[in-house]
Coordinates of C-alpha atoms and ligand atoms in Angstrom, one line a residue:
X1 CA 11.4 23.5 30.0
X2 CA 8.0 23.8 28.3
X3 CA 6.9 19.9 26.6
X4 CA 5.4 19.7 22.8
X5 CA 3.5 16.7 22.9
X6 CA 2.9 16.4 19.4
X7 CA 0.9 13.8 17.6
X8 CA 1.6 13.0 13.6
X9 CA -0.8 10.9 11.7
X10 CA 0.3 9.1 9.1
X11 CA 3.4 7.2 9.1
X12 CA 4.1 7.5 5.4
X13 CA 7.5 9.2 4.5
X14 CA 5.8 12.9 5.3
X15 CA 5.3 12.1 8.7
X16 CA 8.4 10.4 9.6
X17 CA 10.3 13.1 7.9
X18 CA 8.1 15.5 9.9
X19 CA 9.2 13.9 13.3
X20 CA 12.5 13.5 12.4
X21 CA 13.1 17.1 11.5
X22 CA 11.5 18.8 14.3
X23 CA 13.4 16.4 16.6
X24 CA 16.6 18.0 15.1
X25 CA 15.2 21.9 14.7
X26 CA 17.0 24.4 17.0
X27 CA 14.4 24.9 19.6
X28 CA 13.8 26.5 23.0
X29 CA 11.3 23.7 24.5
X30 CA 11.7 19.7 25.0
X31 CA 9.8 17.2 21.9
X32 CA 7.9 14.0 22.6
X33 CA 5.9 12.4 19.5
X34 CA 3.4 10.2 18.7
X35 CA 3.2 8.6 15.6
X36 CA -0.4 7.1 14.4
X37 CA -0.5 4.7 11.5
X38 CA -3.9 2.9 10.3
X39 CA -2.0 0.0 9.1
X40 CA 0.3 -2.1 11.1
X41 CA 3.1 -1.7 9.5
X42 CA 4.7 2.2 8.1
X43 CA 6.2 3.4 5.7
X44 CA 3.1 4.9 3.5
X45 CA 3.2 4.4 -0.5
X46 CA 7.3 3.7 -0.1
X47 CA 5.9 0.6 0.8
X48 CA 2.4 0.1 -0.7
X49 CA 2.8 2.1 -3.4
X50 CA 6.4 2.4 -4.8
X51 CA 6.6 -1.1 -7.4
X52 CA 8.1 -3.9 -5.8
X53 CA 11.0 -4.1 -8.8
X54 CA 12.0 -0.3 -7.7
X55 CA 14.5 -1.7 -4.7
X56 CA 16.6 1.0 -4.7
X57 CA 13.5 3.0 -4.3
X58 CA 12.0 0.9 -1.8
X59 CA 15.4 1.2 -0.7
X60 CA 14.9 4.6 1.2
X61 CA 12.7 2.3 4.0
X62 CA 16.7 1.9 5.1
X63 CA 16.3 5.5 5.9
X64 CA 13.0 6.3 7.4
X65 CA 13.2 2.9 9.4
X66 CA 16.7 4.0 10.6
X67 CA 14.7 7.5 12.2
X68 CA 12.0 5.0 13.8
X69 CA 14.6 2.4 15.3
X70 CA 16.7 6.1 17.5
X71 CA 13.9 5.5 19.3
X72 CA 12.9 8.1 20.5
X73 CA 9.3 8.6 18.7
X74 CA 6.6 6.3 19.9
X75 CA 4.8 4.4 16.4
X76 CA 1.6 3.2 17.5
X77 CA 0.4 1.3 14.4
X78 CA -3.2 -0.3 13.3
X79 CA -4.7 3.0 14.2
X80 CA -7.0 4.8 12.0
X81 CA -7.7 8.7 12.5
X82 CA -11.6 9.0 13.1
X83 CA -12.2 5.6 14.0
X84 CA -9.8 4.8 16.9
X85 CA -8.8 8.2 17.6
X86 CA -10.5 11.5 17.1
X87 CA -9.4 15.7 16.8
X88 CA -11.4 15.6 20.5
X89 CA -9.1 12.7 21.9
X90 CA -5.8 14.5 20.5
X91 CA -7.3 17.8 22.0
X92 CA -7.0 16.7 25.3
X93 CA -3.7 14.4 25.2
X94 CA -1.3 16.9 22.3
X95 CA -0.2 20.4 22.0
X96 CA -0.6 20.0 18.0
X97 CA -1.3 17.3 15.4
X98 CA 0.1 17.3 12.2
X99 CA -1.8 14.9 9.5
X100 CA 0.3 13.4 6.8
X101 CA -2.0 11.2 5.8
X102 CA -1.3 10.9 1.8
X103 CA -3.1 9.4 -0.5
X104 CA -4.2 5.9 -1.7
X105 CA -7.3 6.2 -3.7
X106 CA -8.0 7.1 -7.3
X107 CA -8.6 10.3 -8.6
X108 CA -11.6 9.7 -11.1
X109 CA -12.0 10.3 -15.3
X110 CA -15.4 11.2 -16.1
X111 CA -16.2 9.4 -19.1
X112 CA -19.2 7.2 -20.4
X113 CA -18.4 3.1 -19.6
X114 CA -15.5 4.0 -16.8
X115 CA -17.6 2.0 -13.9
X116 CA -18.2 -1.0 -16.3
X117 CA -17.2 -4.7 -15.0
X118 CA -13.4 -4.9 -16.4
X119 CA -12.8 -1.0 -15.7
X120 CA -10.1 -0.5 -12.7
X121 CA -8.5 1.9 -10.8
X122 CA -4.5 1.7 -11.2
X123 CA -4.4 2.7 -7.2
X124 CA -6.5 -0.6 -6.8
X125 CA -3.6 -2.6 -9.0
X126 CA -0.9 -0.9 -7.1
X127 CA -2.6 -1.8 -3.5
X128 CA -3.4 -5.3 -4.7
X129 CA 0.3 -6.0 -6.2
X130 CA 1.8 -4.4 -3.1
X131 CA 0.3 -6.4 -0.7
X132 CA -2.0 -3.8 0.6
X133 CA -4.2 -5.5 3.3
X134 CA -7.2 -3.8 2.7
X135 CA -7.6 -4.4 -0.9
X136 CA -9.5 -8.0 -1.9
X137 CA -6.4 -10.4 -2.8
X138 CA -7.5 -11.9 -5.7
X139 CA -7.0 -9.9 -9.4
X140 CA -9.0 -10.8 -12.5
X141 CA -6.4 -10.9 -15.1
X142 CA -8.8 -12.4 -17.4
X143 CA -8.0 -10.5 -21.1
X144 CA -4.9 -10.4 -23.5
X145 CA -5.7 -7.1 -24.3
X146 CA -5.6 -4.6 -21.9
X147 CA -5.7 -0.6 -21.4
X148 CA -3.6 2.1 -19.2
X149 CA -5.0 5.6 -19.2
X150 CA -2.4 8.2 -18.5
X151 CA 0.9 9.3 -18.9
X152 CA 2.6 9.4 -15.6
X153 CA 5.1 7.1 -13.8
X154 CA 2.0 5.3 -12.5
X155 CA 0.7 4.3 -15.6
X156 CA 4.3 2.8 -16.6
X157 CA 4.6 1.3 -13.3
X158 CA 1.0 -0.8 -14.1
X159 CA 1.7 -1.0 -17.5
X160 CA 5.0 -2.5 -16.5
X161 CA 3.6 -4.8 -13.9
X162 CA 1.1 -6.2 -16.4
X163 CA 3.9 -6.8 -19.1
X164 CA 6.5 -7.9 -17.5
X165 CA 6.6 -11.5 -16.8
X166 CA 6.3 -13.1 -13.5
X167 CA 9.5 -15.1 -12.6
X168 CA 11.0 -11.8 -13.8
X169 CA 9.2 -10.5 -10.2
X170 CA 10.7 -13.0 -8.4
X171 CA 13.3 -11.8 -6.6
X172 CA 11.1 -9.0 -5.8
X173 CA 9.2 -9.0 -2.6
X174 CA 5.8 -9.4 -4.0
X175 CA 3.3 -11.8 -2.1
X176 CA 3.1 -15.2 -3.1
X177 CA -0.5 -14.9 -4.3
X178 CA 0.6 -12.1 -6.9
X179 CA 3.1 -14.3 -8.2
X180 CA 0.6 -16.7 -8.9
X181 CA -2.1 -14.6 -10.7
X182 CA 0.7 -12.7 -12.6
X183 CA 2.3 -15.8 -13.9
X184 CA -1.2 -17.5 -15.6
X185 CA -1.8 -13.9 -17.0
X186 CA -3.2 -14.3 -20.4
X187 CA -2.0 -10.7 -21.1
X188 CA -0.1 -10.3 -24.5
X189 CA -0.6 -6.7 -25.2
X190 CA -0.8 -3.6 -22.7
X191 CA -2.0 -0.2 -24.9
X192 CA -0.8 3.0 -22.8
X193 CA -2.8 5.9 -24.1
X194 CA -1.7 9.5 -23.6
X195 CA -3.9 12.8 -24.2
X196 CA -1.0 15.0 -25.3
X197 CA 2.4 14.2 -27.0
X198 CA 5.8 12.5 -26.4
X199 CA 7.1 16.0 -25.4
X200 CA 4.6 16.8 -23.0
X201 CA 4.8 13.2 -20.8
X202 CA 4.8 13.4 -17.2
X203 CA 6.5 9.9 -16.5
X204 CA 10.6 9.9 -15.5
X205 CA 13.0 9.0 -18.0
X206 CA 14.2 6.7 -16.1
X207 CA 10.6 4.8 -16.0
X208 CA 10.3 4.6 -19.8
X209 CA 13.8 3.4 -20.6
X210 CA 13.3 0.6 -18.1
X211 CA 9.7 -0.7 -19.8
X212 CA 12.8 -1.1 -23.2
X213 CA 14.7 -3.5 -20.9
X214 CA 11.8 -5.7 -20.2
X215 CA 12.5 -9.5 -21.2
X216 CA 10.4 -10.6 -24.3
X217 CA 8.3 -7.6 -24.3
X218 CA 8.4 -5.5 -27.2
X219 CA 7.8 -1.7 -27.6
X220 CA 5.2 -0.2 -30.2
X221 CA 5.4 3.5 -30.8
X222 CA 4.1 5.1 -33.8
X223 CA 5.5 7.4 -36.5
X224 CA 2.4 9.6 -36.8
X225 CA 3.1 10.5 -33.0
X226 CA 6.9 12.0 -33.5
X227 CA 5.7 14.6 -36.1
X228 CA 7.0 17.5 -33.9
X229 CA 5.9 21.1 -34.4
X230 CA 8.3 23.9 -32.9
X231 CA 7.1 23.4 -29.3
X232 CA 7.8 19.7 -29.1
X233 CA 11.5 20.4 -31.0
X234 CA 12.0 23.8 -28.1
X235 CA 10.7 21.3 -25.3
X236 CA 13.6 19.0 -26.5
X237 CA 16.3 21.8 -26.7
X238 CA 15.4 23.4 -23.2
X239 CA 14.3 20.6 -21.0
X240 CA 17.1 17.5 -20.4
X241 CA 14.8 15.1 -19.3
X242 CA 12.4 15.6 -22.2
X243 CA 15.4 15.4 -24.4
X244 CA 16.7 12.0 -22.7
X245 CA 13.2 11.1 -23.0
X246 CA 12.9 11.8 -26.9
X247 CA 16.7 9.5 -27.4
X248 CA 14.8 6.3 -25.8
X249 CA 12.1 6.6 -28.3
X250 CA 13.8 7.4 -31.0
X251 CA 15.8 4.5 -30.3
X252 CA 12.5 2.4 -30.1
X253 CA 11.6 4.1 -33.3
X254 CA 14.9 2.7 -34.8
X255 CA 15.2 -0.7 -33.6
X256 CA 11.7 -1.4 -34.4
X257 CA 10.4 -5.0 -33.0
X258 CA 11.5 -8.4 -32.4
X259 CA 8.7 -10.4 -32.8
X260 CA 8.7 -11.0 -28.6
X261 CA 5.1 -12.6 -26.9
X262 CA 4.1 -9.7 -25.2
X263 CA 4.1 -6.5 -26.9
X264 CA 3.9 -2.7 -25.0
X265 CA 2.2 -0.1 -27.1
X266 CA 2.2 3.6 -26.5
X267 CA -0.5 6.0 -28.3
X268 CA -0.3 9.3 -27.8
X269 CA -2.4 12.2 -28.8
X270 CA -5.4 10.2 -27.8
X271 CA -8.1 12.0 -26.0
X272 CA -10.5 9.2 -23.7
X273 CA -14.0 9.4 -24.8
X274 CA -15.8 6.7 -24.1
X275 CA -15.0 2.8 -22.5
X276 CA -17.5 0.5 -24.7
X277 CA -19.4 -3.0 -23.4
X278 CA -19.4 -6.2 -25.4
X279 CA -22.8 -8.2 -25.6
X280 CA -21.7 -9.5 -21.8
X281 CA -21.8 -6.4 -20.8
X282 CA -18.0 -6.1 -19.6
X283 CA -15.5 -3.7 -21.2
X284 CA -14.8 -4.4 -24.5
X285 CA -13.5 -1.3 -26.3
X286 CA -11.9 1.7 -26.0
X287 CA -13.1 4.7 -27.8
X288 CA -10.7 8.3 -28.3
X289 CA -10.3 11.3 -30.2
X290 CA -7.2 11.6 -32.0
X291 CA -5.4 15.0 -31.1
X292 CA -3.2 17.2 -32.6
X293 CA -0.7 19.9 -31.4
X294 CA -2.4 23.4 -30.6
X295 CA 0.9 25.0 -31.3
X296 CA 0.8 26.7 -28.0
X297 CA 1.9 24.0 -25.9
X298 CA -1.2 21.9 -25.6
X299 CA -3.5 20.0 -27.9
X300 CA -7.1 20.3 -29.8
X301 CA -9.4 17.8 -30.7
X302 CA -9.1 16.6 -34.5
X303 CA -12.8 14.9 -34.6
X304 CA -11.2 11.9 -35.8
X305 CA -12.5 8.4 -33.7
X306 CA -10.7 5.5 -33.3
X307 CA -11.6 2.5 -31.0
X308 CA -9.1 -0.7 -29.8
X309 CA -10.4 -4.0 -28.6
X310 CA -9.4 -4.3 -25.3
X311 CA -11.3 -6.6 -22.3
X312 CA -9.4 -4.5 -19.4
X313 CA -8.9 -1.0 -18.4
X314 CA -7.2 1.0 -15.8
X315 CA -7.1 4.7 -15.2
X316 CA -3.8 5.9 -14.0
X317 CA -4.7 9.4 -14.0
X318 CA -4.0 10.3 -10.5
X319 CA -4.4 9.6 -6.8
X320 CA -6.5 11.6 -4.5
X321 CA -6.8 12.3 -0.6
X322 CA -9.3 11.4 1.6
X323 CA -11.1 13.2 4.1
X324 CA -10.8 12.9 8.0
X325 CA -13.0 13.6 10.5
X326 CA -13.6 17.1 11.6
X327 CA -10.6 18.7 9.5
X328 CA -11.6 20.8 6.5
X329 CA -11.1 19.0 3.2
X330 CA -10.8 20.2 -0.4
X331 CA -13.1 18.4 -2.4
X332 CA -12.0 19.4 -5.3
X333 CA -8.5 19.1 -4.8
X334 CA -8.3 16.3 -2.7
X335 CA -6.6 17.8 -0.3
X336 CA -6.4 19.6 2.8
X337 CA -6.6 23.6 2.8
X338 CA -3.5 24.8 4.2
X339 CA -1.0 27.9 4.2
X340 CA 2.5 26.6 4.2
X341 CA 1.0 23.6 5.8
X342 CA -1.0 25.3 8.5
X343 CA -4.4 24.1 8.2
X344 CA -7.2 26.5 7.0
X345 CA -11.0 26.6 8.5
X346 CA -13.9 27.3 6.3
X347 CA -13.5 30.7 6.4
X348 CA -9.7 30.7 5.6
X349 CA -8.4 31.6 9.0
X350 CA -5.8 28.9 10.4
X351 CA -6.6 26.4 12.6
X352 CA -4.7 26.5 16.2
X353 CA -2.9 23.6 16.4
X354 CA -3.6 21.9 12.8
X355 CA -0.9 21.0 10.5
X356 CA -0.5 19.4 7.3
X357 CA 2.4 17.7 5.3
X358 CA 3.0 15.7 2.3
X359 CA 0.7 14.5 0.0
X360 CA -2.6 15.6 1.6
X361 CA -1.2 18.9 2.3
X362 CA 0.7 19.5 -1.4
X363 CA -2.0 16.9 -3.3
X364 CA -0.6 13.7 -5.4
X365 CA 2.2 14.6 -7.4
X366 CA 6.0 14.7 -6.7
X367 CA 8.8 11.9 -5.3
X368 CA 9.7 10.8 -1.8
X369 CA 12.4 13.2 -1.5
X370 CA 10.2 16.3 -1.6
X371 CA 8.3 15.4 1.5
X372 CA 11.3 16.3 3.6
X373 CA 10.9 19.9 1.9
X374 CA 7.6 19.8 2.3
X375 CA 7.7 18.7 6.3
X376 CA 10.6 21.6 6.9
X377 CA 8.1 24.3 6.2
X378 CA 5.4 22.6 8.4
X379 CA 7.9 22.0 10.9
X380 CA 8.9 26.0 10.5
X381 CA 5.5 27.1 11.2
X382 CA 4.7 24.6 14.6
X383 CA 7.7 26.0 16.0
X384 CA 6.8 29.3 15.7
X385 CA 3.5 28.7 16.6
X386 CA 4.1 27.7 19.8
X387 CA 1.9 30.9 21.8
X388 CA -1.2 29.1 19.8
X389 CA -0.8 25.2 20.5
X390 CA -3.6 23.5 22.7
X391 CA -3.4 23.7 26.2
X392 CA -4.1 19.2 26.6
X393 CA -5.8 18.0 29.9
X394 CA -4.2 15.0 29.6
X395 CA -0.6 15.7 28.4
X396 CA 1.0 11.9 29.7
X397 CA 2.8 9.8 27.2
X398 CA 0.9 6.8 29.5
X399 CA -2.6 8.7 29.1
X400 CA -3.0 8.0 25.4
X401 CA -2.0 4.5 25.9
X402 CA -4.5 4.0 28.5
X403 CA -7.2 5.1 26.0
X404 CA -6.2 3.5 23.5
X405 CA -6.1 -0.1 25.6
X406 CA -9.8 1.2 26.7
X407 CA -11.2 1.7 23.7
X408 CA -9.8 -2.3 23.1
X409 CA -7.9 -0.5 20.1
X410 CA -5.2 -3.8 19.1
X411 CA -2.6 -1.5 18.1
X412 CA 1.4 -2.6 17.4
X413 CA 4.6 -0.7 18.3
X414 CA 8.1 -0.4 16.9
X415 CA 9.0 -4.1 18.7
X416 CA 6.1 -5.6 16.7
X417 CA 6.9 -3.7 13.7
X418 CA 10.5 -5.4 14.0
X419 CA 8.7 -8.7 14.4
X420 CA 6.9 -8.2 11.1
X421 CA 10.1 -6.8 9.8
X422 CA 12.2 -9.7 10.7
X423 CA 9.1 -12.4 9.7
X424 CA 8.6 -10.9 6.3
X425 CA 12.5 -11.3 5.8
X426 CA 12.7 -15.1 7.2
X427 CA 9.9 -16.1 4.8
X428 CA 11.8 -15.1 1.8
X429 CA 14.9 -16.2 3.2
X430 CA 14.7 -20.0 1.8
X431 CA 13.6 -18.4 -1.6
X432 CA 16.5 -16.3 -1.9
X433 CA 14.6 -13.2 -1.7
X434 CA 14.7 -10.1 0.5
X435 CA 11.8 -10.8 1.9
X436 CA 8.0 -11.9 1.6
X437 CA 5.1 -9.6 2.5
X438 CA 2.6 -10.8 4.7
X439 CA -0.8 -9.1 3.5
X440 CA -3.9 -10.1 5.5
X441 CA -4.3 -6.8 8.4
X442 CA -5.3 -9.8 11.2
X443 CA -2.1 -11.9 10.5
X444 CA 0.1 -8.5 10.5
X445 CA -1.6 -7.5 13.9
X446 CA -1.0 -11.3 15.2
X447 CA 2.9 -11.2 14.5
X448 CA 3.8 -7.8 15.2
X449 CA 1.7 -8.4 19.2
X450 CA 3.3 -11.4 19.7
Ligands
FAD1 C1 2.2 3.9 -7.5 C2 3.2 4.9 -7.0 C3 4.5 4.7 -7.2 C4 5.5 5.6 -6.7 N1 6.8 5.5 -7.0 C5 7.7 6.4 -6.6 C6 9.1 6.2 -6.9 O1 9.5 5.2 -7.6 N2 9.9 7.1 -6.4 C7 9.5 8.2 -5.6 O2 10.3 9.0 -5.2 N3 8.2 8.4 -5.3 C8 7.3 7.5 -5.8 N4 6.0 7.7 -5.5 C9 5.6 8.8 -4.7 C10 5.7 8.6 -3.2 O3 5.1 7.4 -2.9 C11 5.1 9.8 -2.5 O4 5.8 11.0 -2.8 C12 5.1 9.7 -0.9 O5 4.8 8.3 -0.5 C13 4.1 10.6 -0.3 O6 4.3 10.5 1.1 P1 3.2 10.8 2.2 O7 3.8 10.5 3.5 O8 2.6 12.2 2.0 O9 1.9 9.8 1.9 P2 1.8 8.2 2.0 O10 3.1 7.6 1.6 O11 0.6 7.9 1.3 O12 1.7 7.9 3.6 C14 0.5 8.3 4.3 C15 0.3 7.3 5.4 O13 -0.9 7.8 6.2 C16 -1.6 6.7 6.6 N5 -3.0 7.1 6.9 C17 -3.9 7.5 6.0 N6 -5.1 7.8 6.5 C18 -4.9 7.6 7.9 C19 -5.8 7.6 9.0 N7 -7.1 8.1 8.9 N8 -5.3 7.3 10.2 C20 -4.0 6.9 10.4 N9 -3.1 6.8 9.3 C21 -3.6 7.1 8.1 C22 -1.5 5.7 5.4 O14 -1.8 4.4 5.8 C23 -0.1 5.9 5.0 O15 0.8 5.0 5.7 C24 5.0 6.8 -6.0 C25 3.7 6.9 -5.7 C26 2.8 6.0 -6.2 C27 1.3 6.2 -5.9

């Protein structure tokens, strides 16, 4: 029976979805899979990127780990694509790669002051409270007033982290050194600034109603922002979670505030212009336009200014993929060009061999579950492929290992990810928590090799 050796990179959700479906497909040829991560440890943004308060969402590591732990796909973790292994190494060992690579970076806003000392990335915040090891560990929180830019579930989730107070993080899983900066956080007030209306968020219901149930933190919304013109009343009628949406800030709106020490404000209808530096040189200001409905769905610029004191900012207005060696990229997407996850060369024809799932193949936006639909149709399209898949030199499951071992890659497997797994755990065990991440990459590789 013919053999797909096939290699995934990127051991996010995507690509463990990826593997697990083909491994269940109705197919006509035997499966063996290699799955390359750059960090030692998988699980993608579920785990350095979903908040460490969301257990039931970090929850769905239960699943994906429950596909690794069958057995029968090789994780070969603390390898990075382009570094350690190239498209010319997987040539000559696979029949097919796909990448599932995702995202972990920033996507940027182009506006006068956003590289200024004080001005961050809400990727960077996300890495750093998640334990990321490749992010520096330490965190300035050095202002009472700070800024989120954007209106999607990632700007809640940072606004939330920087609100919320730190023995309410607790029983989270967050590393002990983010404990420690959150808890001397001087920040009182966290200013959430949207471009459009409450109608037109992108954040989950679920997300806002939770930022109502923080302890001692109270919720500012305005009453010039909830004068709704005929789209934002038919976005109510028609759409259920803007409507559930609209009840938990008209119940903000009606309960008003209760005089708690940290305070949550949401602005809406405020377009960025500008971030402004104090005599120090460090952010000091924000600067917007005030908007106004365009009554076709979007909003227009009213010429009015307005400007808050603030000493830190953070864009939350998307993540973006990074490029890999030697596959095409989308630069302006952030992404890579594919049909139906097939990868596309320069001049649009598809790449023999090349796939693409998740994130970098879709770009940044949507929840865990839709990388499972996302990896069927990639999955669809190998399968049928098979007349074009490479013709490897080197085809052995021990071939890759031996040039891995040669290239004196330090790379960790599903036993040392259990040994990380099971380390993690007994750290928090005496603290009553799930678990404690460990964060620096050289004390992850150490544990998980034994
Ligand atoms: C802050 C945040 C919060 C979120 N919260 C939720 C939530 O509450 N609920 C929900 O359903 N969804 C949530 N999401 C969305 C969810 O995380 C994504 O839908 C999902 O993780 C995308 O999966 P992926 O596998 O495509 O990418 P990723 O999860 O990013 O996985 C990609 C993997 O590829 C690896 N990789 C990258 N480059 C290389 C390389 N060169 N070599 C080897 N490996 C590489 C990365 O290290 C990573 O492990 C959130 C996302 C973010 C950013």
């Amino acid at each position: 029976m013919t053999k797909l050796r096939l290699a995934i990179v990127g051991a996010g959700p995507a690509g463990i979805y990826a593997a697990d479906i083909l491994l269940k497909h109705e197919r006509a040829f035997d499966v063996s899979i290699d799955l390359f991560e750059q960090l030692p440890a998988p699980y993608g943004l579920v785990r350095y990127g979903v908040a460490p308060d969301h257990p039931r969402i970090k929850g769905i590591i239960t699943a994906l780990r429950e596909v690794l732990d069958r057995g029968d796909i090789r994780i070969f973790g603390n390898v990075s694509f382009g570094r350690d292994i190239t498209l010319d190494d997987l040539k000559k060992h696979y029949n097919a790669v796909i990448f599932s690579t995702g995202a972990i970076r920033d996507a940027d806003l182009d506006i006068p002051g956003i590289d200024l000392p004080g001005s961050y990335g809400a990727a960077d915040f996300v890495s750093w409270y998640d334990g990321h090891p490749d992010v520096p560990r330490e965190w300035p929180l050095d202002s009472s007033s700070v800024a989120v830019i954007g209106n999607g579930n990632v700007a809640l989730d940072a606004a939330r982290m920087l609100a919320k107070h730190a023995d309410d993080l607790l029983p989270t899983e967050i590393p002990a050194n983010v404990y420690d900066i959150l808890k001397a956080s001087p920040v009182t007030d966290v200013h959430v600034f949207g471009r459009r209306g409450p109608t037109q968020v992108k954040f989950s219901p679920l997300e806002l109603r939770e930022l109502g149930e923080l302890r001692d933190v109270d919720m500012i919304v305005h009453d010039e922002d909830f004068e709704y013109d005929d789209a934002a009343r038919a976005a109510i009628a028609s759409n259920k979670q803007i409507f559930v949406i609209d009840k938990v800030f008209t119940k903000w709106r009606e309960e008003g505030v209760e005089g708690a020490s940290r305070r949550l404000h949401l602005h809406f209808y405020a377009k960025p212009l500008e971030v402004v530096a104090g005599p120090d040189g460090r952010v000091a200001s924000f600067r917007y336009e005030r908007t106004e409905p365009d009554g076709a769905g979007g909003v227009r610029g009213t010429g009015e200014i307005r400007s808050v004191d603030i000493g830190q900012i953070y864009r939350a207005v998307g993540y973006f993929g990074s490029p890999l060696d030697g596959i095409p990229f989308d630069e302006r997407r952030g992404v890579i060009p594919n049909h139906e996850g097939q990868v596309l060369a320069e001049d649009n024809e598809i790449m023999p061999g090349v796939y693409a799932t998740g994130w970098i193949k879709r770009g940044p936006v949507g929840l865990i579950g839709h990388t499972k639909s996302d990896a069927m149709e990639t999955v669809q399209h190998l399968v049928n492929d098979q007349a074009s898949w490479w013709a490897p030199e080197s085809p052995s499951e021990e071939s890759v290992v031996a040039l891995l071992e040669e290239r004196g890659v330090e790379f960790t497997d599903l036993d040392g990810w259990h040994a990380l797994d099971q380390h993690e755990m007994a750290l928090g065990a005496p603290h009553e928590r799930a678990r404690i991440k460990v964060v620096p990459r050289d004390e992850m590789v150490r544990i998980s090799r034994g």
